[in-house]
Short mmCIF file of C-alpha atoms in Angstrom, two decimals:
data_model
loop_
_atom_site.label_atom_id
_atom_site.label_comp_id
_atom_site.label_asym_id
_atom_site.label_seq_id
_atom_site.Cartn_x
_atom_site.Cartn_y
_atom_site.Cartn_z
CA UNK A 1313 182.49 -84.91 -23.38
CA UNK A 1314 179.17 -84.09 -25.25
CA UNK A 1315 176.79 -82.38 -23.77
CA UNK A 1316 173.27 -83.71 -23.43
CA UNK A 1317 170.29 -82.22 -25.26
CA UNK A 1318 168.12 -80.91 -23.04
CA UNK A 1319 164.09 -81.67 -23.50
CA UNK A 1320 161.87 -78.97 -23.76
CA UNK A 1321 158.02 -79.53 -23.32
CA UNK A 1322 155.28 -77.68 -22.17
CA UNK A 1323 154.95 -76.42 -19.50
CA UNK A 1324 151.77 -76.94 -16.74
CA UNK A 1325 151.28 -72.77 -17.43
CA UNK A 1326 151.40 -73.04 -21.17
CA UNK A 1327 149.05 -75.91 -21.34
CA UNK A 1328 146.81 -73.65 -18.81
CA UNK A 1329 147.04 -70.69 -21.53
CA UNK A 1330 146.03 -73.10 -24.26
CA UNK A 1331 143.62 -74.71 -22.92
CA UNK A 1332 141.83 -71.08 -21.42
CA UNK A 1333 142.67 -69.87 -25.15
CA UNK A 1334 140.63 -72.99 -26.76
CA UNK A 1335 137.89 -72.76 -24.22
CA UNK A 1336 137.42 -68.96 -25.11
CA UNK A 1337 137.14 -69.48 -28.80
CA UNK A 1338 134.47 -72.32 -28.47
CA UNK A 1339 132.70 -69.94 -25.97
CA UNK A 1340 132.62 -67.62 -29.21
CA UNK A 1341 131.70 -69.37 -31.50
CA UNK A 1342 129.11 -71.84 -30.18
CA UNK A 1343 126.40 -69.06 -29.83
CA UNK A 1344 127.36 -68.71 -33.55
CA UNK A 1345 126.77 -72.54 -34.45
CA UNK A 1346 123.77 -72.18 -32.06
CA UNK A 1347 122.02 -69.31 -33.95
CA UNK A 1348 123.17 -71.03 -37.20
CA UNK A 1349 121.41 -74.11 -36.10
CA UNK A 1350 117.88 -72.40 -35.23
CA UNK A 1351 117.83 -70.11 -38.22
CA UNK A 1352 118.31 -73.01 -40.49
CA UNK A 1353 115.21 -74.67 -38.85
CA UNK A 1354 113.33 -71.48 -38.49
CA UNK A 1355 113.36 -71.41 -42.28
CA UNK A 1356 112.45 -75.21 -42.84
CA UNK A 1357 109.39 -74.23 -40.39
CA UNK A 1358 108.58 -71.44 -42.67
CA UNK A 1359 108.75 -73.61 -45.57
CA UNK A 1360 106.39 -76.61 -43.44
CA UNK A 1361 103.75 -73.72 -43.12
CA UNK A 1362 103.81 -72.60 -46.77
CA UNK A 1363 103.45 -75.99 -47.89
CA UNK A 1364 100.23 -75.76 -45.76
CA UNK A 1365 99.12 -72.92 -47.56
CA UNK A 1366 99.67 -74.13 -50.89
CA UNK A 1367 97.61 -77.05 -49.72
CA UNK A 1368 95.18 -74.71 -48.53
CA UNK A 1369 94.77 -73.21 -51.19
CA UNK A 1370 94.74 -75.90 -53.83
CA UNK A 1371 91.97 -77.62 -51.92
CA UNK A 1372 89.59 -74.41 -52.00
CA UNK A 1373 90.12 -74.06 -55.64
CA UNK A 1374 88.95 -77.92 -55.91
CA UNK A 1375 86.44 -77.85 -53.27
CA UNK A 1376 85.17 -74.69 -53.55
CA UNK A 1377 85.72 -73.76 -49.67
CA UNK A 1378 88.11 -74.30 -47.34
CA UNK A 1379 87.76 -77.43 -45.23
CA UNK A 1380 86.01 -77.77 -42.23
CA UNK A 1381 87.73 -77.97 -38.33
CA UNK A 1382 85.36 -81.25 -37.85
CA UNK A 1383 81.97 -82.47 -39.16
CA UNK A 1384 79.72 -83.75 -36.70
CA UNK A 1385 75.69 -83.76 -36.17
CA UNK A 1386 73.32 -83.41 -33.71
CA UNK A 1387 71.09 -81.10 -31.64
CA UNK A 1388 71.30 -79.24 -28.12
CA UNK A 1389 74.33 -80.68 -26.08
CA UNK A 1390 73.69 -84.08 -27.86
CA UNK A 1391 76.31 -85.36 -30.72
CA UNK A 1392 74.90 -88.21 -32.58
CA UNK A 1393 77.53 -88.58 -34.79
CA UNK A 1394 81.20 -87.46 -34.87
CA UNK A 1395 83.35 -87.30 -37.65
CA UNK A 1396 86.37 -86.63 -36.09
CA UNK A 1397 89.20 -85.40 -39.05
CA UNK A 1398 90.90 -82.83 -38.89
CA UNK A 1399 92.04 -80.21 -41.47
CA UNK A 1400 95.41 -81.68 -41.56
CA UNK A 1401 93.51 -84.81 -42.63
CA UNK A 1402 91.82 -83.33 -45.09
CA UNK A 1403 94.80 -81.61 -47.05
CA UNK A 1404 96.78 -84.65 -47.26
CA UNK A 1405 96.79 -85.07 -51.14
CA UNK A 1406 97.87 -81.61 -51.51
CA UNK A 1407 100.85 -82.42 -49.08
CA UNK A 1408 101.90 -85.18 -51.62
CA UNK A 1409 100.55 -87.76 -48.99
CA UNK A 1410 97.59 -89.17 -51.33
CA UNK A 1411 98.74 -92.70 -50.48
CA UNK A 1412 97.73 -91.76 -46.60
CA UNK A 1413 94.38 -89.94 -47.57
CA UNK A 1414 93.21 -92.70 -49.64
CA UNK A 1415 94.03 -94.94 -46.44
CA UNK A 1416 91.59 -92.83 -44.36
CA UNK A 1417 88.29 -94.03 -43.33
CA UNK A 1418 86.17 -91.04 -43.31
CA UNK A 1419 83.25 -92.52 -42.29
CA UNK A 1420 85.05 -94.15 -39.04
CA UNK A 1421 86.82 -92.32 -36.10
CA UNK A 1422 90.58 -91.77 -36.47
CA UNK A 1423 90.62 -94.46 -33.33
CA UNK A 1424 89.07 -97.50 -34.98
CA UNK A 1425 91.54 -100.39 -35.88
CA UNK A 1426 90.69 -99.25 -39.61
CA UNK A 1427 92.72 -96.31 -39.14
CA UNK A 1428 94.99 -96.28 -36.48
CA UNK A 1429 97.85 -96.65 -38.88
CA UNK A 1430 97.36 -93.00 -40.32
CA UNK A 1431 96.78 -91.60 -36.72
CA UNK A 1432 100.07 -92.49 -35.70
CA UNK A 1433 102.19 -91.62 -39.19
CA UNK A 1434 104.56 -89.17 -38.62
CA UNK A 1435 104.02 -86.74 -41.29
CA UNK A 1436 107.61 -84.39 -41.78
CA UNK A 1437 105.04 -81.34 -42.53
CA UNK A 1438 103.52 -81.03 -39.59
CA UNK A 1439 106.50 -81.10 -37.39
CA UNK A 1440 108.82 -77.92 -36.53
CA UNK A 1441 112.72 -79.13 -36.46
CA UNK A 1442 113.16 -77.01 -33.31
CA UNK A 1443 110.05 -79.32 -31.39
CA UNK A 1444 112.01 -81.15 -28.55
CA UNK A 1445 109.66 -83.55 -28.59
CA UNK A 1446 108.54 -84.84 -32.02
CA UNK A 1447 107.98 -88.48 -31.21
CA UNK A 1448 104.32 -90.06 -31.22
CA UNK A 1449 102.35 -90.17 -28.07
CA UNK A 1450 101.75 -94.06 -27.56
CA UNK A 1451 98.38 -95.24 -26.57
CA UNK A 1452 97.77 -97.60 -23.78
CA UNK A 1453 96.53 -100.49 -26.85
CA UNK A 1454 100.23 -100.35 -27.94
CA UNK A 1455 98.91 -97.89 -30.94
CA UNK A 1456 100.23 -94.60 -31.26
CA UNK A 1457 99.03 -90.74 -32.60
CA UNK A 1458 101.44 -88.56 -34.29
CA UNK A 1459 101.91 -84.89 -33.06
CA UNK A 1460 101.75 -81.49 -34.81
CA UNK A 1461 103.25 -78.31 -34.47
CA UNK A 1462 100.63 -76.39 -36.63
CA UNK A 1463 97.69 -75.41 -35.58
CA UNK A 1464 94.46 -73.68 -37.40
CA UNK A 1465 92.83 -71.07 -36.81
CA UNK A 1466 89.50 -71.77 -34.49
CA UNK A 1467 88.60 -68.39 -32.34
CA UNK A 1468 89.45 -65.91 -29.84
CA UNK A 1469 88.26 -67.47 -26.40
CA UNK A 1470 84.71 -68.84 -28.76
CA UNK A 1471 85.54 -71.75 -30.74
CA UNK A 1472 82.17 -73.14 -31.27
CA UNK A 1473 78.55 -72.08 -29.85
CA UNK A 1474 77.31 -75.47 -30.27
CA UNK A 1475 74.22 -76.53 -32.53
CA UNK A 1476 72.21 -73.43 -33.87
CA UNK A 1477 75.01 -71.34 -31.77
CA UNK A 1478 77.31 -68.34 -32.34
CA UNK A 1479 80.29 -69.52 -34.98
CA UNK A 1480 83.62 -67.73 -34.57
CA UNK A 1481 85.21 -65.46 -35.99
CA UNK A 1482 88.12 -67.45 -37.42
CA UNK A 1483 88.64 -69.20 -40.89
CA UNK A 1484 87.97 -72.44 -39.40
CA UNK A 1485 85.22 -73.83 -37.49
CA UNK A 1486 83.06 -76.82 -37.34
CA UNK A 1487 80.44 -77.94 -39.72
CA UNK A 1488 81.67 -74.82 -41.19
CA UNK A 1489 84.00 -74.13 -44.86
CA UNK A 1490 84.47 -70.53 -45.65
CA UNK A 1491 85.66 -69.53 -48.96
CA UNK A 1492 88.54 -67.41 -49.17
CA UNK A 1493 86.04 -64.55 -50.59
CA UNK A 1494 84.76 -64.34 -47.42
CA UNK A 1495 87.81 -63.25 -45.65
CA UNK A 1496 86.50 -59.14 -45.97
CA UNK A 1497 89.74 -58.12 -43.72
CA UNK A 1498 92.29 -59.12 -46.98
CA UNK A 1499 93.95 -62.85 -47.42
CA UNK A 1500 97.42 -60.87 -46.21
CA UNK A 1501 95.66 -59.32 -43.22
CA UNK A 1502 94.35 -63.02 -41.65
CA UNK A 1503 96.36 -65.83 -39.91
CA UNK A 1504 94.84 -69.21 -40.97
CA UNK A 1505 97.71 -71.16 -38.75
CA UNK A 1506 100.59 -70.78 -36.81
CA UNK A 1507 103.00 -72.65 -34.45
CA UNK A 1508 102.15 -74.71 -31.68
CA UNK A 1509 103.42 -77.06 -28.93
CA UNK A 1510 103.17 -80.74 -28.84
CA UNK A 1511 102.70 -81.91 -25.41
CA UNK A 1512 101.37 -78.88 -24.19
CA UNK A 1513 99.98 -79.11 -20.97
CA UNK A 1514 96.15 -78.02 -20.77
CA UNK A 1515 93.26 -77.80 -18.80
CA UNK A 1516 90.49 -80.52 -20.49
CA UNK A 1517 87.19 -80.18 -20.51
CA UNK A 1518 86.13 -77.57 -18.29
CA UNK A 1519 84.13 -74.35 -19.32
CA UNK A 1520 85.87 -70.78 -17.70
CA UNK A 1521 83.62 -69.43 -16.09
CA UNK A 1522 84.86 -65.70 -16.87
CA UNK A 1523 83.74 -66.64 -20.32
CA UNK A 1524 80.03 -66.72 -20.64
CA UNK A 1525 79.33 -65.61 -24.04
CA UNK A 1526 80.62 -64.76 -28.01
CA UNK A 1527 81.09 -61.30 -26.97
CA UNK A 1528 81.87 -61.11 -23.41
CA UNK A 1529 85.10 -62.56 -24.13
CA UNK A 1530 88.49 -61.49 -22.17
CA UNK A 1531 90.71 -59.17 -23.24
CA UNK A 1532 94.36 -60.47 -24.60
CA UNK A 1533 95.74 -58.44 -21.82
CA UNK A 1534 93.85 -59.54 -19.08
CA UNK A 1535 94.78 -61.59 -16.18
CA UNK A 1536 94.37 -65.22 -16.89
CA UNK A 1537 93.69 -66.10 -13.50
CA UNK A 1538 91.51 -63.67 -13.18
CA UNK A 1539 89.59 -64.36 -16.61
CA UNK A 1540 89.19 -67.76 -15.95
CA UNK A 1541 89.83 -69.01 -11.96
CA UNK A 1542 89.97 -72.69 -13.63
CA UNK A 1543 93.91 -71.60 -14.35
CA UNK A 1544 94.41 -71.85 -10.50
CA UNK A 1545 94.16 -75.87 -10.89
CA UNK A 1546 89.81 -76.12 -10.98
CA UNK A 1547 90.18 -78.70 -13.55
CA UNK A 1548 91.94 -82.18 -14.36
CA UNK A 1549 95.28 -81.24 -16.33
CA UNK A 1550 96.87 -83.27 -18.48
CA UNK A 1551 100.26 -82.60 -21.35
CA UNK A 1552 98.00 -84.33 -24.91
CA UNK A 1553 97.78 -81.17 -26.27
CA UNK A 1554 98.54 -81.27 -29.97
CA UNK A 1555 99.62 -85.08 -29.98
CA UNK A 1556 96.72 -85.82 -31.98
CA UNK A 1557 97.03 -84.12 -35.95
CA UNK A 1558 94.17 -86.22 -36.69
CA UNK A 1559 91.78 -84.87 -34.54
CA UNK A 1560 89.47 -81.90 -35.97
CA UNK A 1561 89.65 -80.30 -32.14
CA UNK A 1562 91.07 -76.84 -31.05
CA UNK A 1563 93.56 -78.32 -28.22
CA UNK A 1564 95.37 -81.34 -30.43
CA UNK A 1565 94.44 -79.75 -34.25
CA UNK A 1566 94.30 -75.59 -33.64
CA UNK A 1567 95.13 -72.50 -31.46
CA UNK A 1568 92.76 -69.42 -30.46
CA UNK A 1569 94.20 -65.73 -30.10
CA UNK A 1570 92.97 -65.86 -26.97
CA UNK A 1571 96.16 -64.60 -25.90
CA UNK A 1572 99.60 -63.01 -27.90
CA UNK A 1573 102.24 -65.65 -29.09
CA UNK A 1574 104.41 -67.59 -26.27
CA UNK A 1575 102.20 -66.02 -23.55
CA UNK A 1576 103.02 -67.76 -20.26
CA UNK A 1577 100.14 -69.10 -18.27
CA UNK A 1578 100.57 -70.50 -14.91
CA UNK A 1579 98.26 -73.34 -13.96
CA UNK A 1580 97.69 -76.70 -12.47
CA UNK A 1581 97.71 -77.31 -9.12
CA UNK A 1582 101.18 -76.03 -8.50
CA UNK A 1583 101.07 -72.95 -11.12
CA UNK A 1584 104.56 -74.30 -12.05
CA UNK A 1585 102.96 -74.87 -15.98
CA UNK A 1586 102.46 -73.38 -18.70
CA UNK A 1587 99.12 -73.85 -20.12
CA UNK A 1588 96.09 -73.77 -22.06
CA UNK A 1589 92.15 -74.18 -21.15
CA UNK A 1590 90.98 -76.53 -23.61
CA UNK A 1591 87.27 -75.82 -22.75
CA UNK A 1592 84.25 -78.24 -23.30
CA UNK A 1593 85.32 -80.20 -26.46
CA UNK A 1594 83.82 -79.81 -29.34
CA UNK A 1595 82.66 -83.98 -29.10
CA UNK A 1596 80.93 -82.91 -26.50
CA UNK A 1597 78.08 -80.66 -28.50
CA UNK A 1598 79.60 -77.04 -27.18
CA UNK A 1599 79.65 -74.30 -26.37
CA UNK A 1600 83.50 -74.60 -26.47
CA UNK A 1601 85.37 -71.93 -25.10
CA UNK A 1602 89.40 -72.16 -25.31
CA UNK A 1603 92.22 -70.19 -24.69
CA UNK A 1604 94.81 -72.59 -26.64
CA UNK A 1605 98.39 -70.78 -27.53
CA UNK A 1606 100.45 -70.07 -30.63
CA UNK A 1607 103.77 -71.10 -29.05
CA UNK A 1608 107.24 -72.33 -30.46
CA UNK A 1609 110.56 -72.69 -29.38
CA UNK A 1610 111.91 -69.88 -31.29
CA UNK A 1611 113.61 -67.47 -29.70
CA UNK A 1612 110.91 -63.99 -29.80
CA UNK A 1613 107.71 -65.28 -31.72
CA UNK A 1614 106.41 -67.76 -33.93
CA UNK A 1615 106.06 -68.38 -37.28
CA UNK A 1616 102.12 -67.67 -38.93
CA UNK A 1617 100.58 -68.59 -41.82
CA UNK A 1618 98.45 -65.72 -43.76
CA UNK A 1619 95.56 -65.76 -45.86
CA UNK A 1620 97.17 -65.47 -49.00
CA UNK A 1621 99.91 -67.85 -48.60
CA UNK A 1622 102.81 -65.86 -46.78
CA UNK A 1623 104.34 -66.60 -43.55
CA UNK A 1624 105.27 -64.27 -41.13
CA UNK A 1625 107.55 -64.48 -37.69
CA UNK A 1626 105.02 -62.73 -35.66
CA UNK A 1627 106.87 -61.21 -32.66
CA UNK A 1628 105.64 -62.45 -29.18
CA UNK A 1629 105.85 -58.52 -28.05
CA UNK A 1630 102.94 -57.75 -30.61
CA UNK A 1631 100.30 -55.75 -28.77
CA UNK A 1632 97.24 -58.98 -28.05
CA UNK A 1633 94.43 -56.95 -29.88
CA UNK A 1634 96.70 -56.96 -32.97
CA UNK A 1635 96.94 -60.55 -32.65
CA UNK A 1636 93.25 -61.22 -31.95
CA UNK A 1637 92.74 -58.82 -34.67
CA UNK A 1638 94.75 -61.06 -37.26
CA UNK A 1639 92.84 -64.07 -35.87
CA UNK A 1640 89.29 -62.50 -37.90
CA UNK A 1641 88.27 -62.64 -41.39
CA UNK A 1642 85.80 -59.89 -41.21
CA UNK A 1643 86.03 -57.57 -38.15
CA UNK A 1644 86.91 -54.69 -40.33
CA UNK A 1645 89.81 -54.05 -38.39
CA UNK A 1646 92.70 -51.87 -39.77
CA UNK A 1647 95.79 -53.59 -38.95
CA UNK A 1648 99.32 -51.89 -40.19
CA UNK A 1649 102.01 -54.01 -41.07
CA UNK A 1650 104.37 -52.73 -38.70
CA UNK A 1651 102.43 -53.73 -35.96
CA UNK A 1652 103.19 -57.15 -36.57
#
């Protein structure tokens, strides 16, 4: 008689070993993929923000100056006219988006039918890869606005002292175009923009009342509640901050270095958020007081755009008076680059 082959298979343990073996090598090497992932969009973010400064820069040496946050006219508290565009609206044809520039009404707000279809374009160089939300914010007349994750430069906590007021100490500002000869610190020694949120919850149009003048602003290491009690929920909150590129205003087109990178402030009625104190807005005639965030989702800092064209990853452990030091173009301090 033959005997019968016996038929060998795994086993339940050996498919247990495998399967443990599998799970520890994708344990490995996800982080791997994962830091893979982020670096490769940490460099196109770099590469968004030098395209900024290239457009920066281009438009100075055609202007003459750089351009202005917003334009708008009037005296006291009273705006008679508002002229709404931003910077990001301004530097278009030096983005290679002529086509959209050339579309733009100047002499109309970015909400009239006339140009609605630029405020909600989705422009690829104003958008971090790592945003989790990059989508436009829709509008309740079925339009739309398109979001940014790069803001200017407008301030520390002072963004504006309103008509005949205080200007800040930033590049940009408005009614205001510096020229890059003004910036006494050194082009290397200045951040002109740097990362920001879209959705970002904020605190809208309400004045801290810890902030009463251009030089009796906070310190970066202060308390916030305790520089400005609105944090504890004193004002309406809403999450439109940066969802508007088109808009020449601090909380949807800027940042202030009112605080380091990624600093965490807890407000709104709950404290559960993280946000920012948009201040009076600059529509409003001023003074506009803000404490609006460089923040990103990559891991430790956020990218920033210099002076002179470079981009930095500026660590969200920086000491604050470094940071509100970069934020100047001529407060004569002396900043070393390891501090940064």
């Amino acid at each position: 008689m033959r005997a019968r082959a016996e038929a060998r298979g795994f086993t339940l343990i050996e498919l247990l070993v495998v399967i443990a073996i599998i799970a520890v090598l994708i344990a490995l090497l996800l982080p791997a993929v994962q830091a893979a992932r982020e670096a490769a969009r940490r460099m196109q973010c770099t590469n968004n923000l030098k395209q900024l400064g290239l457009g920066l820069a281009n438009y100075e040496s055609s202007v003459g100056a750089l351009p202005p946050e917003v334009v708008l006219s009037g005296s006291g508290s009273t705006v008679t006219w508002w002229g709404a565009w931003s910077v990001h609206g301004r530097v278009l044809p030096y983005l290679e988006q002529a086509a959209m520039y050339d579309a733009i009404n100047f002499n109309l707000s970015y909400s009239t039918p006339q140009n609605t279809t630029v405020a909600g374009a989705v422009v690829t160089a104003f958008i971090c890869p790592s945003e989790v939300r990059p989508e436009p914010r829709p509008r309740g007349d079925g339009s739309r606005y398109g979001v940014t994750n790069y803001g200017f430069a407008m301030g520390d906590w002072l963004v504006w002292g309103g008509f005949g007021g205080a200007q800040n100490r930033s590049a940009f500002g408005p009614n205001r175009s510096r020229r890059l000869g003004e910036f006494r610190d050194g082009l290397s020694n200045t951040v002109v923009a740097a990362e920001v949120k879209a959705y970002q919850p904020q605190m809208s149009n309400c004045r801290p009342s810890g902030v009463v003048g251009p030089n009796d602003v906070p310190r970066p290491d202060a308390d916030p509640l305790t520089a400005a009690p609105e944090y504890a929920g004193g004002c309406a909150i809403n999450t439109n901050g940066h969802t508007e590129w088109v808009e020449g205003v601090v909380h949807q087109s800027g940042f202030t270095t009112a605080w380091p990178p990624n600093f965490q402030v807890p407000g709104g009625p709950n404290r559960q958020d993280d946000v920012n104190i948009a201040g009076m807005s600059e529509g409003r005639g001023g003074p506009t007081y803000a404490a609006v965030g460089s923040r990103s989702y990559h891991p430790g800092g956020v990218n920033a755009l210099l002076g002179d064209g470079s981009v930095r990853f500026v660590k969200e452990t920086m000491n604050g008076l470094t940071w509100r030091a970069l934020g100047t173009v001529a407060g004569d301090e002396v900043i070393s680059s390891d501090a940064y």
